[in-house]
Amino acid sequence: MTAYRLVVISAGLSKPSSTRLLADRLTESTVRRLALDGREADVTVVELRDLATEIANNFVTGFPGPALREAIEAVTRADGLITVTPIFAASYSGLFKSFFDVLDPDALTGKPVLIAATGGTPRHSLALEHAVRPLFSYLRSVVVPTSVYAATDDWGSTGDRLTDGLPGRIERAAGELAGLLAGRAPSGPAADGGEPGETVVPFAEQLAALRV
């Protein structure tokens, strides 16, 4: 069975990072939801903190360093993305935006993307809708309906895993991403050993997959 290529992009700056923690929770839930339907995922995590210098150099020289090139290739080949940014000044971080600025403008066209963010206060939760979602819409991604924002107080949520609070939002968003991936053929190596291919699924079919 060919696995879906799932790339997780974390823009957390500290170590440990609540941004990476949220990314890991979303990844675990998505992989579990895929497994329930008999599907596998090959997960690659991109820590933007480790690429900051190469991203800056790329703007000056026009050429990516080895680690940045590897990350760009992983995103370009991905079947789906999970992206998590800390919220600074009511928007995504500069590092987060800079990474997507160095991608080819068509690299994310048609790819399912789950968007998420972390912040110190619930007041910044709308940044996902007025900043992050428009970014990926501009890049012509298929953004899942549920965005996930985790404020500091959300990490103490003890609600029902499937319905309440942060755990419920994680499960719902992961289910939506898994549903969109289920409407696509994995872009792994072809059976004859050829190069990876991509199957374009009509948008109506991708939306219908969310209802499964």
JSON list of C-alpha atoms in Angstrom, two decimals:
[
{"chain": "A", "resi": 1, "resn": "MET", "atom": "CA", "xyz": [0.00, 0.00, 0.00]},
{"chain": "A", "resi": 2, "resn": "THR", "atom": "CA", "xyz": [1.31, 3.44, -0.96]},
{"chain": "A", "resi": 3, "resn": "ALA", "atom": "CA", "xyz": [1.31, 5.89, 1.97]},
{"chain": "A", "resi": 4, "resn": "TYR", "atom": "CA", "xyz": [0.06, 9.45, 1.80]},
{"chain": "A", "resi": 5, "resn": "ARG", "atom": "CA", "xyz": [2.86, 11.99, 2.12]},
{"chain": "A", "resi": 6, "resn": "LEU", "atom": "CA", "xyz": [1.89, 14.25, 5.02]},
{"chain": "A", "resi": 7, "resn": "VAL", "atom": "CA", "xyz": [4.17, 17.23, 5.71]},
{"chain": "A", "resi": 8, "resn": "VAL", "atom": "CA", "xyz": [3.90, 19.05, 9.04]},
{"chain": "A", "resi": 9, "resn": "ILE", "atom": "CA", "xyz": [5.22, 22.61, 9.21]},
{"chain": "A", "resi": 10, "resn": "SER", "atom": "CA", "xyz": [5.88, 24.05, 12.67]},
{"chain": "A", "resi": 11, "resn": "ALA", "atom": "CA", "xyz": [6.93, 27.68, 13.07]},
{"chain": "A", "resi": 12, "resn": "GLY", "atom": "CA", "xyz": [7.54, 27.57, 16.82]},
{"chain": "A", "resi": 13, "resn": "LEU", "atom": "CA", "xyz": [10.61, 29.44, 18.02]},
{"chain": "A", "resi": 14, "resn": "SER", "atom": "CA", "xyz": [11.16, 27.98, 21.48]},
{"chain": "A", "resi": 15, "resn": "LYS", "atom": "CA", "xyz": [12.18, 24.49, 22.50]},
{"chain": "A", "resi": 16, "resn": "PRO", "atom": "CA", "xyz": [10.00, 22.88, 23.73]},
{"chain": "A", "resi": 17, "resn": "SER", "atom": "CA", "xyz": [7.28, 24.70, 21.81]},
{"chain": "A", "resi": 18, "resn": "SER", "atom": "CA", "xyz": [3.51, 24.76, 22.23]},
{"chain": "A", "resi": 19, "resn": "THR", "atom": "CA", "xyz": [3.36, 25.24, 18.46]},
{"chain": "A", "resi": 20, "resn": "ARG", "atom": "CA", "xyz": [5.20, 21.95, 17.91]},
{"chain": "A", "resi": 21, "resn": "LEU", "atom": "CA", "xyz": [3.04, 20.28, 20.56]},
{"chain": "A", "resi": 22, "resn": "LEU", "atom": "CA", "xyz": [-0.12, 21.31, 18.70]},
{"chain": "A", "resi": 23, "resn": "ALA", "atom": "CA", "xyz": [1.42, 20.14, 15.42]},
{"chain": "A", "resi": 24, "resn": "ASP", "atom": "CA", "xyz": [2.17, 16.74, 16.97]},
{"chain": "A", "resi": 25, "resn": "ARG", "atom": "CA", "xyz": [-1.39, 16.39, 18.34]},
{"chain": "A", "resi": 26, "resn": "LEU", "atom": "CA", "xyz": [-2.89, 17.21, 14.96]},
{"chain": "A", "resi": 27, "resn": "THR", "atom": "CA", "xyz": [-0.55, 14.79, 13.23]},
{"chain": "A", "resi": 28, "resn": "GLU", "atom": "CA", "xyz": [-1.35, 11.95, 15.61]},
{"chain": "A", "resi": 29, "resn": "SER", "atom": "CA", "xyz": [-5.08, 12.46, 15.13]},
{"chain": "A", "resi": 30, "resn": "THR", "atom": "CA", "xyz": [-4.82, 12.66, 11.34]},
{"chain": "A", "resi": 31, "resn": "VAL", "atom": "CA", "xyz": [-2.69, 9.51, 11.12]},
{"chain": "A", "resi": 32, "resn": "ARG", "atom": "CA", "xyz": [-5.13, 7.70, 13.40]},
{"chain": "A", "resi": 33, "resn": "ARG", "atom": "CA", "xyz": [-8.14, 8.78, 11.32]},
{"chain": "A", "resi": 34, "resn": "LEU", "atom": "CA", "xyz": [-6.44, 7.59, 8.14]},
{"chain": "A", "resi": 35, "resn": "ALA", "atom": "CA", "xyz": [-5.59, 4.26, 9.79]},
{"chain": "A", "resi": 36, "resn": "LEU", "atom": "CA", "xyz": [-9.23, 3.71, 10.70]},
{"chain": "A", "resi": 37, "resn": "ASP", "atom": "CA", "xyz": [-9.97, 3.68, 6.97]},
{"chain": "A", "resi": 38, "resn": "GLY", "atom": "CA", "xyz": [-7.06, 1.36, 6.21]},
{"chain": "A", "resi": 39, "resn": "ARG", "atom": "CA", "xyz": [-4.80, 4.14, 4.93]},
{"chain": "A", "resi": 40, "resn": "GLU", "atom": "CA", "xyz": [-1.19, 4.89, 5.86]},
{"chain": "A", "resi": 41, "resn": "ALA", "atom": "CA", "xyz": [0.74, 8.14, 6.16]},
{"chain": "A", "resi": 42, "resn": "ASP", "atom": "CA", "xyz": [4.43, 8.91, 5.73]},
{"chain": "A", "resi": 43, "resn": "VAL", "atom": "CA", "xyz": [5.01, 11.96, 7.97]},
{"chain": "A", "resi": 44, "resn": "THR", "atom": "CA", "xyz": [7.75, 14.57, 7.49]},
{"chain": "A", "resi": 45, "resn": "VAL", "atom": "CA", "xyz": [8.11, 17.35, 10.07]},
{"chain": "A", "resi": 46, "resn": "VAL", "atom": "CA", "xyz": [9.65, 20.68, 9.01]},
{"chain": "A", "resi": 47, "resn": "GLU", "atom": "CA", "xyz": [10.85, 22.85, 11.90]},
{"chain": "A", "resi": 48, "resn": "LEU", "atom": "CA", "xyz": [11.15, 26.36, 10.46]},
{"chain": "A", "resi": 49, "resn": "ARG", "atom": "CA", "xyz": [13.27, 27.47, 13.42]},
{"chain": "A", "resi": 50, "resn": "ASP", "atom": "CA", "xyz": [16.07, 25.28, 12.07]},
{"chain": "A", "resi": 51, "resn": "LEU", "atom": "CA", "xyz": [15.75, 26.81, 8.59]},
{"chain": "A", "resi": 52, "resn": "ALA", "atom": "CA", "xyz": [15.66, 30.50, 9.56]},
{"chain": "A", "resi": 53, "resn": "THR", "atom": "CA", "xyz": [19.18, 31.31, 8.37]},
{"chain": "A", "resi": 54, "resn": "GLU", "atom": "CA", "xyz": [18.76, 29.50, 5.05]},
{"chain": "A", "resi": 55, "resn": "ILE", "atom": "CA", "xyz": [15.40, 31.18, 4.46]},
{"chain": "A", "resi": 56, "resn": "ALA", "atom": "CA", "xyz": [16.99, 34.62, 5.00]},
{"chain": "A", "resi": 57, "resn": "ASN", "atom": "CA", "xyz": [19.92, 33.75, 2.74]},
{"chain": "A", "resi": 58, "resn": "ASN", "atom": "CA", "xyz": [17.52, 32.58, 0.04]},
{"chain": "A", "resi": 59, "resn": "PHE", "atom": "CA", "xyz": [15.95, 36.04, -0.14]},
{"chain": "A", "resi": 60, "resn": "VAL", "atom": "CA", "xyz": [19.40, 37.58, -0.66]},
{"chain": "A", "resi": 61, "resn": "THR", "atom": "CA", "xyz": [20.96, 35.03, -3.02]},
{"chain": "A", "resi": 62, "resn": "GLY", "atom": "CA", "xyz": [17.91, 33.53, -4.70]},
{"chain": "A", "resi": 63, "resn": "PHE", "atom": "CA", "xyz": [19.19, 30.02, -3.97]},
{"chain": "A", "resi": 64, "resn": "PRO", "atom": "CA", "xyz": [18.07, 27.68, -1.15]},
{"chain": "A", "resi": 65, "resn": "GLY", "atom": "CA", "xyz": [20.60, 25.93, 1.05]},
{"chain": "A", "resi": 66, "resn": "PRO", "atom": "CA", "xyz": [20.56, 22.12, 1.31]},
{"chain": "A", "resi": 67, "resn": "ALA", "atom": "CA", "xyz": [18.17, 21.86, 4.27]},
{"chain": "A", "resi": 68, "resn": "LEU", "atom": "CA", "xyz": [15.77, 24.43, 2.85]},
{"chain": "A", "resi": 69, "resn": "ARG", "atom": "CA", "xyz": [15.84, 22.75, -0.56]},
{"chain": "A", "resi": 70, "resn": "GLU", "atom": "CA", "xyz": [14.94, 19.44, 1.10]},
{"chain": "A", "resi": 71, "resn": "ALA", "atom": "CA", "xyz": [12.03, 21.07, 2.93]},
{"chain": "A", "resi": 72, "resn": "ILE", "atom": "CA", "xyz": [10.76, 22.74, -0.25]},
{"chain": "A", "resi": 73, "resn": "GLU", "atom": "CA", "xyz": [10.89, 19.43, -2.11]},
{"chain": "A", "resi": 74, "resn": "ALA", "atom": "CA", "xyz": [9.00, 17.68, 0.70]},
{"chain": "A", "resi": 75, "resn": "VAL", "atom": "CA", "xyz": [6.23, 20.29, 0.62]},
{"chain": "A", "resi": 76, "resn": "THR", "atom": "CA", "xyz": [6.03, 20.21, -3.17]},
{"chain": "A", "resi": 77, "resn": "ARG", "atom": "CA", "xyz": [5.67, 16.40, -3.20]},
{"chain": "A", "resi": 78, "resn": "ALA", "atom": "CA", "xyz": [3.24, 16.29, -0.26]},
{"chain": "A", "resi": 79, "resn": "ASP", "atom": "CA", "xyz": [-0.29, 14.98, -0.56]},
{"chain": "A", "resi": 80, "resn": "GLY", "atom": "CA", "xyz": [-1.38, 17.19, 2.34]},
{"chain": "A", "resi": 81, "resn": "LEU", "atom": "CA", "xyz": [-0.04, 19.68, 4.88]},
{"chain": "A", "resi": 82, "resn": "ILE", "atom": "CA", "xyz": [-0.52, 20.50, 8.55]},
{"chain": "A", "resi": 83, "resn": "THR", "atom": "CA", "xyz": [0.71, 24.04, 9.25]},
{"chain": "A", "resi": 84, "resn": "VAL", "atom": "CA", "xyz": [1.03, 25.63, 12.69]},
{"chain": "A", "resi": 85, "resn": "THR", "atom": "CA", "xyz": [2.24, 29.14, 13.47]},
{"chain": "A", "resi": 86, "resn": "PRO", "atom": "CA", "xyz": [2.49, 31.20, 16.64]},
{"chain": "A", "resi": 87, "resn": "ILE", "atom": "CA", "xyz": [0.43, 34.38, 16.45]},
{"chain": "A", "resi": 88, "resn": "PHE", "atom": "CA", "xyz": [2.43, 37.61, 16.68]},
{"chain": "A", "resi": 89, "resn": "ALA", "atom": "CA", "xyz": [0.76, 41.04, 16.43]},
{"chain": "A", "resi": 90, "resn": "ALA", "atom": "CA", "xyz": [-2.55, 39.42, 15.44]},
{"chain": "A", "resi": 91, "resn": "SER", "atom": "CA", "xyz": [-1.08, 37.54, 12.47]},
{"chain": "A", "resi": 92, "resn": "TYR", "atom": "CA", "xyz": [1.20, 34.67, 11.46]},
{"chain": "A", "resi": 93, "resn": "SER", "atom": "CA", "xyz": [4.88, 34.93, 12.32]},
{"chain": "A", "resi": 94, "resn": "GLY", "atom": "CA", "xyz": [7.36, 36.45, 9.88]},
{"chain": "A", "resi": 95, "resn": "LEU", "atom": "CA", "xyz": [9.26, 33.16, 9.72]},
{"chain": "A", "resi": 96, "resn": "PHE", "atom": "CA", "xyz": [6.08, 31.28, 8.78]},
{"chain": "A", "resi": 97, "resn": "LYS", "atom": "CA", "xyz": [5.24, 33.72, 5.97]},
{"chain": "A", "resi": 98, "resn": "SER", "atom": "CA", "xyz": [8.84, 33.84, 4.74]},
{"chain": "A", "resi": 99, "resn": "PHE", "atom": "CA", "xyz": [8.93, 30.08, 4.22]},
{"chain": "A", "resi": 100, "resn": "PHE", "atom": "CA", "xyz": [5.86, 30.15, 2.01]},
{"chain": "A", "resi": 101, "resn": "ASP", "atom": "CA", "xyz": [7.28, 33.14, 0.15]},
{"chain": "A", "resi": 102, "resn": "VAL", "atom": "CA", "xyz": [10.22, 31.05, -1.07]},
{"chain": "A", "resi": 103, "resn": "LEU", "atom": "CA", "xyz": [8.01, 28.30, -2.48]},
{"chain": "A", "resi": 104, "resn": "ASP", "atom": "CA", "xyz": [7.04, 28.17, -6.13]},
{"chain": "A", "resi": 105, "resn": "PRO", "atom": "CA", "xyz": [3.67, 29.97, -6.43]},
{"chain": "A", "resi": 106, "resn": "ASP", "atom": "CA", "xyz": [2.05, 26.78, -7.77]},
{"chain": "A", "resi": 107, "resn": "ALA", "atom": "CA", "xyz": [3.56, 24.38, -5.22]},
{"chain": "A", "resi": 108, "resn": "LEU", "atom": "CA", "xyz": [0.43, 24.18, -3.06]},
{"chain": "A", "resi": 109, "resn": "THR", "atom": "CA", "xyz": [-2.22, 24.27, -5.77]},
{"chain": "A", "resi": 110, "resn": "GLY", "atom": "CA", "xyz": [-5.00, 21.80, -4.91]},
{"chain": "A", "resi": 111, "resn": "LYS", "atom": "CA", "xyz": [-3.26, 20.42, -1.81]},
{"chain": "A", "resi": 112, "resn": "PRO", "atom": "CA", "xyz": [-5.38, 19.82, 1.31]},
{"chain": "A", "resi": 113, "resn": "VAL", "atom": "CA", "xyz": [-4.09, 22.00, 4.16]},
{"chain": "A", "resi": 114, "resn": "LEU", "atom": "CA", "xyz": [-5.00, 22.04, 7.85]},
{"chain": "A", "resi": 115, "resn": "ILE", "atom": "CA", "xyz": [-4.26, 25.42, 9.44]},
{"chain": "A", "resi": 116, "resn": "ALA", "atom": "CA", "xyz": [-3.59, 25.92, 13.15]},
{"chain": "A", "resi": 117, "resn": "ALA", "atom": "CA", "xyz": [-2.02, 28.46, 15.48]},
{"chain": "A", "resi": 118, "resn": "THR", "atom": "CA", "xyz": [-0.99, 29.07, 19.08]},
{"chain": "A", "resi": 119, "resn": "GLY", "atom": "CA", "xyz": [-1.11, 32.20, 21.19]},
{"chain": "A", "resi": 120, "resn": "GLY", "atom": "CA", "xyz": [-1.26, 33.49, 24.72]},
{"chain": "A", "resi": 121, "resn": "THR", "atom": "CA", "xyz": [-4.86, 34.69, 24.64]},
{"chain": "A", "resi": 122, "resn": "PRO", "atom": "CA", "xyz": [-8.10, 33.58, 22.96]},
{"chain": "A", "resi": 123, "resn": "ARG", "atom": "CA", "xyz": [-8.51, 37.11, 21.58]},
{"chain": "A", "resi": 124, "resn": "HIS", "atom": "CA", "xyz": [-6.11, 36.29, 18.74]},
{"chain": "A", "resi": 125, "resn": "SER", "atom": "CA", "xyz": [-7.99, 33.21, 17.50]},
{"chain": "A", "resi": 126, "resn": "LEU", "atom": "CA", "xyz": [-9.53, 35.12, 14.57]},
{"chain": "A", "resi": 127, "resn": "ALA", "atom": "CA", "xyz": [-6.04, 35.60, 13.12]},
{"chain": "A", "resi": 128, "resn": "LEU", "atom": "CA", "xyz": [-6.49, 32.17, 11.57]},
{"chain": "A", "resi": 129, "resn": "GLU", "atom": "CA", "xyz": [-9.47, 33.41, 9.58]},
{"chain": "A", "resi": 130, "resn": "HIS", "atom": "CA", "xyz": [-8.32, 36.91, 8.63]},
{"chain": "A", "resi": 131, "resn": "ALA", "atom": "CA", "xyz": [-4.63, 36.12, 8.00]},
{"chain": "A", "resi": 132, "resn": "VAL", "atom": "CA", "xyz": [-3.73, 32.43, 7.72]},
{"chain": "A", "resi": 133, "resn": "ARG", "atom": "CA", "xyz": [-6.72, 31.13, 5.73]},
{"chain": "A", "resi": 134, "resn": "PRO", "atom": "CA", "xyz": [-6.46, 33.92, 3.09]},
{"chain": "A", "resi": 135, "resn": "LEU", "atom": "CA", "xyz": [-2.76, 33.11, 2.65]},
{"chain": "A", "resi": 136, "resn": "PHE", "atom": "CA", "xyz": [-3.48, 29.52, 1.66]},
{"chain": "A", "resi": 137, "resn": "SER", "atom": "CA", "xyz": [-6.52, 30.48, -0.37]},
{"chain": "A", "resi": 138, "resn": "TYR", "atom": "CA", "xyz": [-4.23, 32.80, -2.35]},
{"chain": "A", "resi": 139, "resn": "LEU", "atom": "CA", "xyz": [-1.87, 29.84, -2.88]},
{"chain": "A", "resi": 140, "resn": "ARG", "atom": "CA", "xyz": [-4.89, 27.87, -4.20]},
{"chain": "A", "resi": 141, "resn": "SER", "atom": "CA", "xyz": [-4.77, 25.23, -1.48]},
{"chain": "A", "resi": 142, "resn": "VAL", "atom": "CA", "xyz": [-7.88, 23.38, -0.29]},
{"chain": "A", "resi": 143, "resn": "VAL", "atom": "CA", "xyz": [-8.09, 24.51, 3.34]},
{"chain": "A", "resi": 144, "resn": "VAL", "atom": "CA", "xyz": [-10.10, 22.30, 5.71]},
{"chain": "A", "resi": 145, "resn": "PRO", "atom": "CA", "xyz": [-13.16, 24.04, 7.21]},
{"chain": "A", "resi": 146, "resn": "THR", "atom": "CA", "xyz": [-12.05, 23.72, 10.85]},
{"chain": "A", "resi": 147, "resn": "SER", "atom": "CA", "xyz": [-9.05, 25.76, 11.93]},
{"chain": "A", "resi": 148, "resn": "VAL", "atom": "CA", "xyz": [-7.47, 25.01, 15.32]},
{"chain": "A", "resi": 149, "resn": "TYR", "atom": "CA", "xyz": [-6.32, 27.73, 17.68]},
{"chain": "A", "resi": 150, "resn": "ALA", "atom": "CA", "xyz": [-4.75, 26.89, 21.04]},
{"chain": "A", "resi": 151, "resn": "ALA", "atom": "CA", "xyz": [-4.43, 29.60, 23.66]},
{"chain": "A", "resi": 152, "resn": "THR", "atom": "CA", "xyz": [-2.44, 28.98, 26.83]},
{"chain": "A", "resi": 153, "resn": "ASP", "atom": "CA", "xyz": [-5.56, 28.10, 28.82]},
{"chain": "A", "resi": 154, "resn": "ASP", "atom": "CA", "xyz": [-6.73, 25.58, 26.20]},
{"chain": "A", "resi": 155, "resn": "TRP", "atom": "CA", "xyz": [-4.01, 23.11, 27.15]},
{"chain": "A", "resi": 156, "resn": "GLY", "atom": "CA", "xyz": [-5.83, 22.45, 30.42]},
{"chain": "A", "resi": 157, "resn": "SER", "atom": "CA", "xyz": [-9.04, 21.48, 28.63]},
{"chain": "A", "resi": 158, "resn": "THR", "atom": "CA", "xyz": [-10.58, 18.30, 30.02]},
{"chain": "A", "resi": 159, "resn": "GLY", "atom": "CA", "xyz": [-13.67, 18.15, 27.82]},
{"chain": "A", "resi": 160, "resn": "ASP", "atom": "CA", "xyz": [-14.90, 15.12, 25.91]},
{"chain": "A", "resi": 161, "resn": "ARG", "atom": "CA", "xyz": [-12.18, 14.19, 23.41]},
{"chain": "A", "resi": 162, "resn": "LEU", "atom": "CA", "xyz": [-14.60, 14.01, 20.52]},
{"chain": "A", "resi": 163, "resn": "THR", "atom": "CA", "xyz": [-16.80, 17.02, 21.16]},
{"chain": "A", "resi": 164, "resn": "ASP", "atom": "CA", "xyz": [-15.39, 19.68, 23.49]},
{"chain": "A", "resi": 165, "resn": "GLY", "atom": "CA", "xyz": [-12.60, 22.21, 23.71]},
{"chain": "A", "resi": 166, "resn": "LEU", "atom": "CA", "xyz": [-9.19, 21.88, 22.09]},
{"chain": "A", "resi": 167, "resn": "PRO", "atom": "CA", "xyz": [-9.30, 18.05, 21.89]},
{"chain": "A", "resi": 168, "resn": "GLY", "atom": "CA", "xyz": [-12.59, 18.22, 20.01]},
{"chain": "A", "resi": 169, "resn": "ARG", "atom": "CA", "xyz": [-11.31, 20.82, 17.54]},
{"chain": "A", "resi": 170, "resn": "ILE", "atom": "CA", "xyz": [-8.21, 18.73, 16.91]},
{"chain": "A", "resi": 171, "resn": "GLU", "atom": "CA", "xyz": [-10.28, 15.63, 16.19]},
{"chain": "A", "resi": 172, "resn": "ARG", "atom": "CA", "xyz": [-12.69, 17.50, 13.91]},
{"chain": "A", "resi": 173, "resn": "ALA", "atom": "CA", "xyz": [-9.94, 19.18, 11.86]},
{"chain": "A", "resi": 174, "resn": "ALA", "atom": "CA", "xyz": [-7.96, 15.94, 11.60]},
{"chain": "A", "resi": 175, "resn": "GLY", "atom": "CA", "xyz": [-11.05, 14.14, 10.37]},
{"chain": "A", "resi": 176, "resn": "GLU", "atom": "CA", "xyz": [-11.60, 16.77, 7.71]},
{"chain": "A", "resi": 177, "resn": "LEU", "atom": "CA", "xyz": [-8.01, 16.54, 6.50]},
{"chain": "A", "resi": 178, "resn": "ALA", "atom": "CA", "xyz": [-8.18, 12.74, 6.43]},
{"chain": "A", "resi": 179, "resn": "GLY", "atom": "CA", "xyz": [-11.41, 13.01, 4.45]},
{"chain": "A", "resi": 180, "resn": "LEU", "atom": "CA", "xyz": [-9.82, 15.28, 1.85]},
{"chain": "A", "resi": 181, "resn": "LEU", "atom": "CA", "xyz": [-6.80, 13.00, 1.55]},
{"chain": "A", "resi": 182, "resn": "ALA", "atom": "CA", "xyz": [-9.13, 10.04, 1.04]},
{"chain": "A", "resi": 183, "resn": "GLY", "atom": "CA", "xyz": [-10.38, 11.77, -2.11]},
{"chain": "A", "resi": 184, "resn": "ARG", "atom": "CA", "xyz": [-6.87, 11.77, -3.61]},
{"chain": "A", "resi": 185, "resn": "ALA", "atom": "CA", "xyz": [-4.57, 9.03, -4.83]},
{"chain": "A", "resi": 186, "resn": "PRO", "atom": "CA", "xyz": [-1.28, 8.93, -2.87]},
{"chain": "A", "resi": 187, "resn": "SER", "atom": "CA", "xyz": [1.53, 10.51, -4.90]},
{"chain": "A", "resi": 188, "resn": "GLY", "atom": "CA", "xyz": [4.13, 7.91, -3.96]},
{"chain": "A", "resi": 189, "resn": "PRO", "atom": "CA", "xyz": [6.25, 5.92, -6.42]},
{"chain": "A", "resi": 190, "resn": "ALA", "atom": "CA", "xyz": [4.23, 4.28, -9.16]},
{"chain": "A", "resi": 191, "resn": "ALA", "atom": "CA", "xyz": [3.86, 0.51, -9.18]},
{"chain": "A", "resi": 192, "resn": "ASP", "atom": "CA", "xyz": [6.21, 0.20, -12.14]},
{"chain": "A", "resi": 193, "resn": "GLY", "atom": "CA", "xyz": [8.92, 2.11, -10.33]},
{"chain": "A", "resi": 194, "resn": "GLY", "atom": "CA", "xyz": [8.29, 5.32, -12.22]},
{"chain": "A", "resi": 195, "resn": "GLU", "atom": "CA", "xyz": [8.20, 8.84, -10.91]},
{"chain": "A", "resi": 196, "resn": "PRO", "atom": "CA", "xyz": [5.52, 9.98, -8.44]},
{"chain": "A", "resi": 197, "resn": "GLY", "atom": "CA", "xyz": [2.34, 11.19, -10.09]},
{"chain": "A", "resi": 198, "resn": "GLU", "atom": "CA", "xyz": [-0.59, 13.30, -9.01]},
{"chain": "A", "resi": 199, "resn": "THR", "atom": "CA", "xyz": [-4.26, 12.60, -9.48]},
{"chain": "A", "resi": 200, "resn": "VAL", "atom": "CA", "xyz": [-6.42, 15.70, -9.80]},
{"chain": "A", "resi": 201, "resn": "VAL", "atom": "CA", "xyz": [-9.74, 15.18, -8.04]},
{"chain": "A", "resi": 202, "resn": "PRO", "atom": "CA", "xyz": [-12.63, 17.55, -8.85]},
{"chain": "A", "resi": 203, "resn": "PHE", "atom": "CA", "xyz": [-13.26, 20.03, -6.07]},
{"chain": "A", "resi": 204, "resn": "ALA", "atom": "CA", "xyz": [-16.86, 18.81, -5.64]},
{"chain": "A", "resi": 205, "resn": "GLU", "atom": "CA", "xyz": [-15.56, 15.31, -4.91]},
{"chain": "A", "resi": 206, "resn": "GLN", "atom": "CA", "xyz": [-13.09, 16.66, -2.34]},
{"chain": "A", "resi": 207, "resn": "LEU", "atom": "CA", "xyz": [-15.89, 18.48, -0.56]},
{"chain": "A", "resi": 208, "resn": "ALA", "atom": "CA", "xyz": [-18.04, 15.35, -0.63]},
{"chain": "A", "resi": 209, "resn": "ALA", "atom": "CA", "xyz": [-15.23, 13.44, 1.08]},
{"chain": "A", "resi": 210, "resn": "LEU", "atom": "CA", "xyz": [-15.62, 15.67, 4.12]},
{"chain": "A", "resi": 211, "resn": "ARG", "atom": "CA", "xyz": [-19.09, 14.21, 4.67]},
{"chain": "A", "resi": 212, "resn": "VAL", "atom": "CA", "xyz": [-17.85, 10.63, 4.84]}
]
